[in-house]
Amino acid sequence: MKKIFIPLFLLANIILSHAQNCTPDPQYVAQGPGVYPDSIVGLPPAYTCQFYSAVITVVVPYDTVNDLGNGHFYTIIDSAVLVSVDDLPPNFSYSCEPPSCNFPGGTAGCIVLFGLPDPVDTGEYIPVGNVFGYIDAFPGIGFPFAKIDYYIIDINLDG
């Protein structure tokens, strides 16, 4: 039993240590508000039996102007919060920096998708990030802000 426990414990520590390392990419922060890389660049492919990690940089604007049909409405953004990531491949998860996945207006943060793909899980997966927004005009009231559904994680056989 001890022979099995020690390698599993070490593997779990390696995965968790990788999962918590996330730094916004400075080249994307300099580009201004958005989610990077864009859909054209996309995420790197994954290979079975090899640890996968991909960083997504999030740059939240400090403010925005909305057209409500009868005029423009200036809004200060309190925060954007990643509330979930659905449809990840099996054995995958995510973490954020900041760890709460709450990105204050005017700041940059990141999300890291990570996992260890199994050979039976080859194929394309489209994870869906669900983001709620909070604005200063309505404190404490969140609203669906964005659905990030344009990334593809392509899991290939190691080979």
mmCIF file of C-alpha atoms in Angstrom:
data_model
loop_
_atom_site.group_PDB
_atom_site.id
_atom_site.type_symbol
_atom_site.label_atom_id
_atom_site.label_comp_id
_atom_site.label_asym_id
_atom_site.label_seq_id
_atom_site.Cartn_x
_atom_site.Cartn_y
_atom_site.Cartn_z
ATOM 1 C CA MET A 1 0.000 0.000 0.000
ATOM 2 C CA LYS A 2 2.812 2.411 0.876
ATOM 3 C CA LYS A 3 4.450 1.717 -2.497
ATOM 4 C CA ILE A 4 1.332 2.966 -4.307
ATOM 5 C CA PHE A 5 0.595 5.880 -1.989
ATOM 6 C CA ILE A 6 3.958 7.638 -2.324
ATOM 7 C CA PRO A 7 3.959 7.881 -6.181
ATOM 8 C CA LEU A 8 0.304 9.010 -6.167
ATOM 9 C CA PHE A 9 1.090 11.641 -3.534
ATOM 10 C CA LEU A 10 4.064 12.914 -5.562
ATOM 11 C CA LEU A 11 1.996 13.029 -8.774
ATOM 12 C CA ALA A 12 -0.784 14.976 -7.036
ATOM 13 C CA ASN A 13 1.750 17.500 -5.692
ATOM 14 C CA ILE A 14 3.284 17.974 -9.144
ATOM 15 C CA ILE A 15 -0.122 18.557 -10.733
ATOM 16 C CA LEU A 16 -1.244 20.970 -8.009
ATOM 17 C CA SER A 17 2.015 22.921 -8.128
ATOM 18 C CA HIS A 18 1.663 23.352 -11.899
ATOM 19 C CA ALA A 19 -1.991 24.290 -11.580
ATOM 20 C CA GLN A 20 -1.303 27.187 -9.272
ATOM 21 C CA ASN A 21 1.368 28.827 -11.444
ATOM 22 C CA CYS A 22 -0.284 31.415 -13.609
ATOM 23 C CA THR A 23 1.002 34.817 -14.675
ATOM 24 C CA PRO A 24 -0.738 37.148 -17.143
ATOM 25 C CA ASP A 25 1.247 37.363 -20.389
ATOM 26 C CA PRO A 26 2.732 40.902 -20.580
ATOM 27 C CA GLN A 27 2.393 41.060 -24.397
ATOM 28 C CA TYR A 28 -1.387 40.649 -24.036
ATOM 29 C CA VAL A 29 -1.698 42.998 -21.056
ATOM 30 C CA ALA A 30 -0.081 45.704 -23.220
ATOM 31 C CA GLN A 31 -2.748 45.154 -25.919
ATOM 32 C CA GLY A 32 -5.514 46.267 -23.564
ATOM 33 C CA PRO A 33 -8.860 44.784 -22.507
ATOM 34 C CA GLY A 34 -9.755 41.335 -23.763
ATOM 35 C CA VAL A 35 -9.213 37.600 -23.363
ATOM 36 C CA TYR A 36 -5.987 36.238 -24.839
ATOM 37 C CA PRO A 37 -4.806 34.422 -26.834
ATOM 38 C CA ASP A 38 -7.563 35.185 -29.300
ATOM 39 C CA SER A 39 -9.504 32.501 -31.142
ATOM 40 C CA ILE A 40 -7.125 32.627 -34.129
ATOM 41 C CA VAL A 41 -4.061 31.817 -32.020
ATOM 42 C CA GLY A 42 -6.023 29.429 -29.794
ATOM 43 C CA LEU A 43 -4.670 26.952 -27.273
ATOM 44 C CA PRO A 44 -1.815 24.505 -27.790
ATOM 45 C CA PRO A 45 -2.666 20.863 -28.541
ATOM 46 C CA ALA A 46 -2.603 18.277 -25.757
ATOM 47 C CA TYR A 47 -0.969 14.860 -25.931
ATOM 48 C CA THR A 48 -2.073 11.775 -24.062
ATOM 49 C CA CYS A 49 -0.069 10.788 -20.994
ATOM 50 C CA GLN A 50 1.667 14.204 -20.953
ATOM 51 C CA PHE A 51 0.761 16.924 -18.468
ATOM 52 C CA TYR A 52 -1.098 19.790 -20.186
ATOM 53 C CA SER A 53 -1.166 23.416 -19.110
ATOM 54 C CA ALA A 54 -2.405 26.449 -21.047
ATOM 55 C CA VAL A 55 -2.596 30.018 -19.744
ATOM 56 C CA ILE A 56 -5.368 32.402 -20.751
ATOM 57 C CA THR A 57 -4.733 36.084 -19.966
ATOM 58 C CA VAL A 58 -7.704 38.228 -18.920
ATOM 59 C CA VAL A 59 -7.513 42.036 -19.082
ATOM 60 C CA VAL A 60 -10.603 43.709 -17.616
ATOM 61 C CA PRO A 61 -11.260 47.347 -18.569
ATOM 62 C CA TYR A 62 -11.746 49.951 -15.858
ATOM 63 C CA ASP A 63 -14.848 51.318 -17.565
ATOM 64 C CA THR A 64 -17.007 51.050 -20.651
ATOM 65 C CA VAL A 65 -19.749 52.885 -22.528
ATOM 66 C CA ASN A 66 -22.979 51.034 -23.344
ATOM 67 C CA ASP A 67 -25.547 52.021 -25.950
ATOM 68 C CA LEU A 68 -28.977 51.450 -24.427
ATOM 69 C CA GLY A 69 -30.895 52.533 -27.523
ATOM 70 C CA ASN A 70 -31.869 55.919 -26.098
ATOM 71 C CA GLY A 71 -28.400 57.152 -25.286
ATOM 72 C CA HIS A 72 -25.028 56.138 -23.985
ATOM 73 C CA PHE A 73 -24.454 54.935 -20.451
ATOM 74 C CA TYR A 74 -20.978 55.276 -18.903
ATOM 75 C CA THR A 75 -20.186 52.388 -16.557
ATOM 76 C CA ILE A 76 -17.337 51.766 -14.149
ATOM 77 C CA ILE A 77 -16.593 48.049 -14.014
ATOM 78 C CA ASP A 78 -16.285 46.639 -10.522
ATOM 79 C CA SER A 79 -15.196 43.165 -11.631
ATOM 80 C CA ALA A 80 -15.594 40.228 -13.956
ATOM 81 C CA VAL A 81 -15.882 36.821 -12.265
ATOM 82 C CA LEU A 82 -15.275 33.450 -13.899
ATOM 83 C CA VAL A 83 -18.009 31.389 -12.234
ATOM 84 C CA SER A 84 -17.364 28.086 -14.039
ATOM 85 C CA VAL A 85 -15.658 26.344 -16.917
ATOM 86 C CA ASP A 86 -17.889 23.678 -18.430
ATOM 87 C CA ASP A 87 -17.104 20.920 -20.941
ATOM 88 C CA LEU A 88 -13.440 20.485 -20.054
ATOM 89 C CA PRO A 89 -11.844 17.205 -21.156
ATOM 90 C CA PRO A 90 -11.909 14.376 -18.580
ATOM 91 C CA ASN A 91 -9.172 14.730 -15.932
ATOM 92 C CA PHE A 92 -8.883 18.490 -16.592
ATOM 93 C CA SER A 93 -9.465 21.401 -14.268
ATOM 94 C CA TYR A 94 -8.680 25.105 -14.025
ATOM 95 C CA SER A 95 -7.393 27.676 -11.567
ATOM 96 C CA CYS A 96 -7.049 31.431 -11.633
ATOM 97 C CA GLU A 97 -4.826 34.243 -10.503
ATOM 98 C CA PRO A 98 -6.324 35.701 -8.386
ATOM 99 C CA PRO A 99 -7.444 32.357 -6.896
ATOM 100 C CA SER A 100 -11.037 33.610 -6.493
ATOM 101 C CA CYS A 101 -11.326 34.023 -10.304
ATOM 102 C CA ASN A 102 -12.603 37.545 -9.505
ATOM 103 C CA PHE A 103 -10.848 39.992 -11.839
ATOM 104 C CA PRO A 104 -11.310 43.619 -10.668
ATOM 105 C CA GLY A 105 -11.920 46.328 -13.269
ATOM 106 C CA GLY A 106 -8.713 47.858 -14.591
ATOM 107 C CA THR A 107 -6.589 44.784 -13.806
ATOM 108 C CA ALA A 108 -5.127 41.744 -15.518
ATOM 109 C CA GLY A 109 -5.273 38.154 -14.341
ATOM 110 C CA CYS A 110 -5.097 34.691 -15.785
ATOM 111 C CA ILE A 111 -6.740 31.314 -15.981
ATOM 112 C CA VAL A 112 -4.773 28.112 -16.387
ATOM 113 C CA LEU A 113 -6.362 24.991 -17.852
ATOM 114 C CA PHE A 114 -4.523 21.831 -16.856
ATOM 115 C CA GLY A 115 -4.767 18.086 -16.798
ATOM 116 C CA LEU A 116 -3.345 14.724 -17.755
ATOM 117 C CA PRO A 117 -5.130 13.415 -20.875
ATOM 118 C CA ASP A 118 -5.888 9.711 -21.072
ATOM 119 C CA PRO A 119 -5.561 7.831 -24.410
ATOM 120 C CA VAL A 120 -9.296 7.073 -24.458
ATOM 121 C CA ASP A 121 -10.052 10.814 -24.401
ATOM 122 C CA THR A 122 -8.545 11.831 -27.748
ATOM 123 C CA GLY A 123 -10.508 14.335 -29.786
ATOM 124 C CA GLU A 124 -11.584 17.971 -29.673
ATOM 125 C CA TYR A 125 -13.088 19.615 -26.620
ATOM 126 C CA ILE A 126 -14.583 23.106 -26.457
ATOM 127 C CA PRO A 127 -14.472 24.383 -22.879
ATOM 128 C CA VAL A 128 -17.023 27.083 -22.024
ATOM 129 C CA GLY A 129 -16.082 29.794 -19.533
ATOM 130 C CA ASN A 130 -19.062 31.505 -17.896
ATOM 131 C CA VAL A 131 -18.330 35.058 -16.752
ATOM 132 C CA PHE A 132 -20.507 37.323 -14.626
ATOM 133 C CA GLY A 133 -19.974 41.079 -14.555
ATOM 134 C CA TYR A 134 -20.432 43.546 -11.719
ATOM 135 C CA ILE A 135 -20.639 47.312 -12.194
ATOM 136 C CA ASP A 136 -20.475 50.149 -9.691
ATOM 137 C CA ALA A 137 -23.953 51.418 -10.628
ATOM 138 C CA PHE A 138 -25.541 48.238 -9.201
ATOM 139 C CA PRO A 139 -23.330 47.033 -6.330
ATOM 140 C CA GLY A 140 -23.626 43.350 -5.523
ATOM 141 C CA ILE A 141 -25.806 42.559 -8.542
ATOM 142 C CA GLY A 142 -24.098 40.367 -11.109
ATOM 143 C CA PHE A 143 -25.259 39.719 -14.636
ATOM 144 C CA PRO A 144 -24.112 37.304 -17.336
ATOM 145 C CA PHE A 145 -21.265 39.167 -18.936
ATOM 146 C CA ALA A 146 -19.604 36.784 -21.371
ATOM 147 C CA LYS A 147 -19.471 33.201 -22.501
ATOM 148 C CA ILE A 148 -15.989 32.257 -23.634
ATOM 149 C CA ASP A 149 -16.590 29.366 -26.006
ATOM 150 C CA TYR A 150 -14.108 29.775 -28.838
ATOM 151 C CA TYR A 151 -11.147 27.765 -27.564
ATOM 152 C CA ILE A 152 -10.495 24.176 -28.629
ATOM 153 C CA ILE A 153 -8.382 21.677 -26.720
ATOM 154 C CA ASP A 154 -7.318 19.035 -29.228
ATOM 155 C CA ILE A 155 -6.129 15.880 -27.469
ATOM 156 C CA ASN A 156 -3.828 13.757 -29.637
ATOM 157 C CA LEU A 157 -2.222 10.387 -29.058
ATOM 158 C CA ASP A 158 1.311 10.719 -27.722
ATOM 159 C CA GLY A 159 3.426 9.730 -30.525
#
